[in-house]
Amino acid sequence: MPDARTKATERTISLGLALVVTLVLGWAGINWPNFGTANFALLLLVPVVIAASGGGRMAGLGLAVLAGAVFNFVALEPRLTFAIAKSGDLLTLGVYALVAFVTASVAARLAEAGERARQDAADSAIFSAMTQQLLAAGTREQVLQVAAKALEASTQRGVSLVESIGDLSRSSSQDEAAARWALAHSEMAGRGLPLFSDASSVYVAAHAGRRPLLARLEGSAPQLSRLAHARDMIDEAADALDRLELAARIEAETRRAESEAMRRAIFASIGHDLRTPMTTLRAGLESISYHDPKVINPIRADALRLERTLDNLLELARLQANDALPDVSSMDLTDTIDAAIGALPQAIRDRIEVTIAEDTPLIQSDPIMLHHIVLNLLENAGKYSPETTSIQVLAHRLDGGARLSVMDEGPGIGEDVADLFGLFKRGHHSDCAPGSGVGLSVVDSFARALGHRVSIANRTDKPGTIFAIDFSDRTKLG
């Protein structure tokens, strides 16, 4: 598309050519007086058309006045003067002037229509090329670069395309106000427009897109039709940014789903490949009768601990993968406690003392997940307290719900209490008992999923730790 300098050059050439043609025709009329008034009048319309087509309506009207003067000077009696001897010649001059003016107007209008058609064709080509390039763009930076380049080609102005005010270079307060207003209202403001006309540039915000997009056009505002086309191009860029964001989200979701499927397959394989031999190993160890219990009992305990760790890891992974949503139902804590105690080694079972208040209400929880919670708390208490001490399990009503407490007589907790519930993290007394740091992480994760509150504190009556689980009658999974 030609720029302003090229258009000015074309107008100058058109006016010069029209003047030359007019002077040549005047010279010809002087030297060939018998050429004919009608023929001369028609020929003098040629420079009018040239001026109007190349220089616009005002240039055409100016040439029409000049052509009328030449026609009067050369063709009307008395010739070679501007005087008019006959009233009929005055009418002839008036008709010629009217025809010249109409011809200039029509030629200028046709020229303007042709220019608009050429601009529309050029804009369509730029828009089409930009659309193709936007489809191939793979990053937000590429989208902004392609759209800015297309806008510069279309508007013949320097263009900055940004997603926030902070990305614009420093400007005056009027420019900043215009940019903020345009972005806030998805409109246009700035130099040459009704709002913020004192700004140095024009600011055009996109209508489309989920995120803001603002273009700064340097200089005064172009024609409204040009601004409307620029807005269409900005909207297309905003849609391209949305497509990129959507494609990235779809790709991330696809990868997450693939990773999730792989993780589920891995854990399913682990569950099958490890649980089966662990069950066989446990059964084999239980059937062995060895003359020295000090040899076989530690082996059995290690096998049980390994099986428990495997179960905890698999259940924790399943929870994190959302494989098993909590299945909440009404439960009696007595049954839960009995089931957990029954799954423990005999040495720990013999140390447990259970006290359940008569008014302890039913609770709302997932049976399997709560079983793992209580089992891990009891096993933790057994590991970290002397074998000669008791483990107390208390249940009673609390604030419309219930509380289950597990109390041991171990060394208690220190300043590292925040790490106790972390996966594979163990407290500062971990050297006195075997473990992997999985059990309490299972307790914390399952309790959060179920909406139960787990707390930990040192005993006040003697050394030891109190783990408490609070069940609310308003427990709801969210």
PDB file of N, CA, C and O in Angstrom, residues 270-285 299-311:
ATOM      1  N   ILE A 270       2.787 -52.736  40.741  1.00  0.00           N
ATOM      2  CA  ILE A 270       3.467 -52.911  42.025  1.00  0.00           C
ATOM      3  C   ILE A 270       2.572 -53.653  43.006  1.00  0.00           C
ATOM      4  O   ILE A 270       2.997 -54.565  43.719  1.00  0.00           O
ATOM      5  N   GLY A 271       1.304 -53.231  43.024  1.00  0.00           N
ATOM      6  CA  GLY A 271       0.370 -53.882  43.946  1.00  0.00           C
ATOM      7  C   GLY A 271       0.248 -55.370  43.682  1.00  0.00           C
ATOM      8  O   GLY A 271       0.144 -56.176  44.619  1.00  0.00           O
ATOM      9  N   HIS A 272       0.248 -55.723  42.396  1.00  0.00           N
ATOM     10  CA  HIS A 272       0.113 -57.151  42.067  1.00  0.00           C
ATOM     11  C   HIS A 272       1.430 -57.890  42.263  1.00  0.00           C
ATOM     12  O   HIS A 272       1.467 -58.984  42.841  1.00  0.00           O
ATOM     13  N   ASP A 273       2.535 -57.283  41.790  1.00  0.00           N
ATOM     14  CA  ASP A 273       3.816 -57.980  41.786  1.00  0.00           C
ATOM     15  C   ASP A 273       4.460 -58.062  43.164  1.00  0.00           C
ATOM     16  O   ASP A 273       5.285 -58.948  43.403  1.00  0.00           O
ATOM     17  N   LEU A 274       4.116 -57.126  44.053  1.00  0.00           N
ATOM     18  CA  LEU A 274       4.725 -57.148  45.380  1.00  0.00           C
ATOM     19  C   LEU A 274       3.810 -57.728  46.444  1.00  0.00           C
ATOM     20  O   LEU A 274       4.265 -58.412  47.359  1.00  0.00           O
ATOM     21  N   ARG A 275       2.530 -57.436  46.345  1.00  0.00           N
ATOM     22  CA  ARG A 275       1.636 -57.931  47.393  1.00  0.00           C
ATOM     23  C   ARG A 275       1.546 -59.460  47.389  1.00  0.00           C
ATOM     24  O   ARG A 275       1.496 -60.094  48.437  1.00  0.00           O
ATOM     25  N   THR A 276       1.510 -60.032  46.183  1.00  0.00           N
ATOM     26  CA  THR A 276       1.391 -61.498  46.118  1.00  0.00           C
ATOM     27  C   THR A 276       2.576 -62.207  46.769  1.00  0.00           C
ATOM     28  O   THR A 276       2.387 -63.066  47.634  1.00  0.00           O
ATOM     29  N   PRO A 277       3.828 -61.851  46.420  1.00  0.00           N
ATOM     30  CA  PRO A 277       4.942 -62.515  47.113  1.00  0.00           C
ATOM     31  C   PRO A 277       5.020 -62.150  48.586  1.00  0.00           C
ATOM     32  O   PRO A 277       5.454 -62.967  49.405  1.00  0.00           O
ATOM     33  N   MET A 278       4.598 -60.919  48.957  1.00  0.00           N
ATOM     34  CA  MET A 278       4.612 -60.550  50.376  1.00  0.00           C
ATOM     35  C   MET A 278       3.635 -61.414  51.159  1.00  0.00           C
ATOM     36  O   MET A 278       3.929 -61.852  52.285  1.00  0.00           O
ATOM     37  N   THR A 279       2.465 -61.656  50.584  1.00  0.00           N
ATOM     38  CA  THR A 279       1.482 -62.515  51.265  1.00  0.00           C
ATOM     39  C   THR A 279       2.035 -63.933  51.419  1.00  0.00           C
ATOM     40  O   THR A 279       1.900 -64.556  52.484  1.00  0.00           O
ATOM     41  N   THR A 280       2.662 -64.437  50.358  1.00  0.00           N
ATOM     42  CA  THR A 280       3.256 -65.778  50.435  1.00  0.00           C
ATOM     43  C   THR A 280       4.370 -65.824  51.480  1.00  0.00           C
ATOM     44  O   THR A 280       4.485 -66.791  52.253  1.00  0.00           O
ATOM     45  N   LEU A 281       5.192 -64.763  51.507  1.00  0.00           N
ATOM     46  CA  LEU A 281       6.278 -64.706  52.484  1.00  0.00           C
ATOM     47  C   LEU A 281       5.743 -64.674  53.909  1.00  0.00           C
ATOM     48  O   LEU A 281       6.235 -65.391  54.785  1.00  0.00           O
ATOM     49  N   ARG A 282       4.741 -63.864  54.137  1.00  0.00           N
ATOM     50  CA  ARG A 282       4.150 -63.786  55.476  1.00  0.00           C
ATOM     51  C   ARG A 282       3.573 -65.133  55.894  1.00  0.00           C
ATOM     52  O   ARG A 282       3.776 -65.607  57.035  1.00  0.00           O
ATOM     53  N   ALA A 283       2.850 -65.755  54.988  1.00  0.00           N
ATOM     54  CA  ALA A 283       2.246 -67.046  55.312  1.00  0.00           C
ATOM     55  C   ALA A 283       3.320 -68.082  55.600  1.00  0.00           C
ATOM     56  O   ALA A 283       3.205 -68.898  56.532  1.00  0.00           O
ATOM     57  N   GLY A 284       4.400 -68.055  54.803  1.00  0.00           N
ATOM     58  CA  GLY A 284       5.479 -69.004  55.038  1.00  0.00           C
ATOM     59  C   GLY A 284       6.164 -68.786  56.371  1.00  0.00           C
ATOM     60  O   GLY A 284       6.485 -69.736  57.097  1.00  0.00           O
ATOM     61  N   LEU A 285       6.384 -67.525  56.728  1.00  0.00           N
ATOM     62  CA  LEU A 285       7.033 -67.226  58.008  1.00  0.00           C
ATOM     63  C   LEU A 285       6.165 -67.630  59.190  1.00  0.00           C
ATOM     64  O   LEU A 285       6.651 -68.099  60.228  1.00  0.00           O
ATOM     65  N   ILE A 299      12.285 -61.607  62.205  1.00  0.00           N
ATOM     66  CA  ILE A 299      12.057 -61.770  60.761  1.00  0.00           C
ATOM     67  C   ILE A 299      10.586 -61.567  60.439  1.00  0.00           C
ATOM     68  O   ILE A 299      10.222 -60.887  59.462  1.00  0.00           O
ATOM     69  N   ARG A 300       9.731 -62.146  61.266  1.00  0.00           N
ATOM     70  CA  ARG A 300       8.296 -61.963  61.054  1.00  0.00           C
ATOM     71  C   ARG A 300       7.901 -60.500  61.207  1.00  0.00           C
ATOM     72  O   ARG A 300       7.068 -59.968  60.457  1.00  0.00           O
ATOM     73  N   ALA A 301       8.473 -59.821  62.204  1.00  0.00           N
ATOM     74  CA  ALA A 301       8.147 -58.405  62.417  1.00  0.00           C
ATOM     75  C   ALA A 301       8.594 -57.560  61.231  1.00  0.00           C
ATOM     76  O   ALA A 301       7.882 -56.638  60.792  1.00  0.00           O
ATOM     77  N   ASP A 302       9.781 -57.864  60.688  1.00  0.00           N
ATOM     78  CA  ASP A 302      10.264 -57.104  59.524  1.00  0.00           C
ATOM     79  C   ASP A 302       9.374 -57.335  58.306  1.00  0.00           C
ATOM     80  O   ASP A 302       9.083 -56.405  57.533  1.00  0.00           O
ATOM     81  N   ALA A 303       8.938 -58.597  58.120  1.00  0.00           N
ATOM     82  CA  ALA A 303       8.048 -58.879  56.998  1.00  0.00           C
ATOM     83  C   ALA A 303       6.722 -58.155  57.150  1.00  0.00           C
ATOM     84  O   ALA A 303       6.167 -57.613  56.182  1.00  0.00           O
ATOM     85  N   LEU A 304       6.213 -58.121  58.385  1.00  0.00           N
ATOM     86  CA  LEU A 304       4.950 -57.414  58.630  1.00  0.00           C
ATOM     87  C   LEU A 304       5.116 -55.915  58.386  1.00  0.00           C
ATOM     88  O   LEU A 304       4.239 -55.268  57.796  1.00  0.00           O
ATOM     89  N   ARG A 305       6.225 -55.355  58.850  1.00  0.00           N
ATOM     90  CA  ARG A 305       6.459 -53.927  58.657  1.00  0.00           C
ATOM     91  C   ARG A 305       6.611 -53.592  57.168  1.00  0.00           C
ATOM     92  O   ARG A 305       6.113 -52.577  56.686  1.00  0.00           O
ATOM     93  N   LEU A 306       7.298 -54.469  56.432  1.00  0.00           N
ATOM     94  CA  LEU A 306       7.449 -54.251  54.994  1.00  0.00           C
ATOM     95  C   LEU A 306       6.099 -54.296  54.285  1.00  0.00           C
ATOM     96  O   LEU A 306       5.805 -53.471  53.416  1.00  0.00           O
ATOM     97  N   GLU A 307       5.266 -55.242  54.679  1.00  0.00           N
ATOM     98  CA  GLU A 307       3.931 -55.338  54.079  1.00  0.00           C
ATOM     99  C   GLU A 307       3.100 -54.108  54.411  1.00  0.00           C
ATOM    100  O   GLU A 307       2.382 -53.575  53.559  1.00  0.00           O
ATOM    101  N   ARG A 308       3.213 -53.640  55.661  1.00  0.00           N
ATOM    102  CA  ARG A 308       2.457 -52.461  56.069  1.00  0.00           C
ATOM    103  C   ARG A 308       2.937 -51.216  55.307  1.00  0.00           C
ATOM    104  O   ARG A 308       2.132 -50.385  54.887  1.00  0.00           O
ATOM    105  N   THR A 309       4.234 -51.087  55.149  1.00  0.00           N
ATOM    106  CA  THR A 309       4.774 -49.934  54.404  1.00  0.00           C
ATOM    107  C   THR A 309       4.297 -49.952  52.960  1.00  0.00           C
ATOM    108  O   THR A 309       3.919 -48.922  52.388  1.00  0.00           O
ATOM    109  N   LEU A 310       4.305 -51.126  52.352  1.00  0.00           N
ATOM    110  CA  LEU A 310       3.819 -51.248  50.984  1.00  0.00           C
ATOM    111  C   LEU A 310       2.352 -50.856  50.883  1.00  0.00           C
ATOM    112  O   LEU A 310       1.948 -50.113  49.980  1.00  0.00           O
ATOM    113  N   ASP A 311       1.529 -51.335  51.821  1.00  0.00           N
ATOM    114  CA  ASP A 311       0.113 -50.983  51.814  1.00  0.00           C
ATOM    115  C   ASP A 311      -0.074 -49.475  51.957  1.00  0.00           C
ATOM    116  O   ASP A 311      -0.905 -48.861  51.266  1.00  0.00           O
TER     117      ASP A 311
END
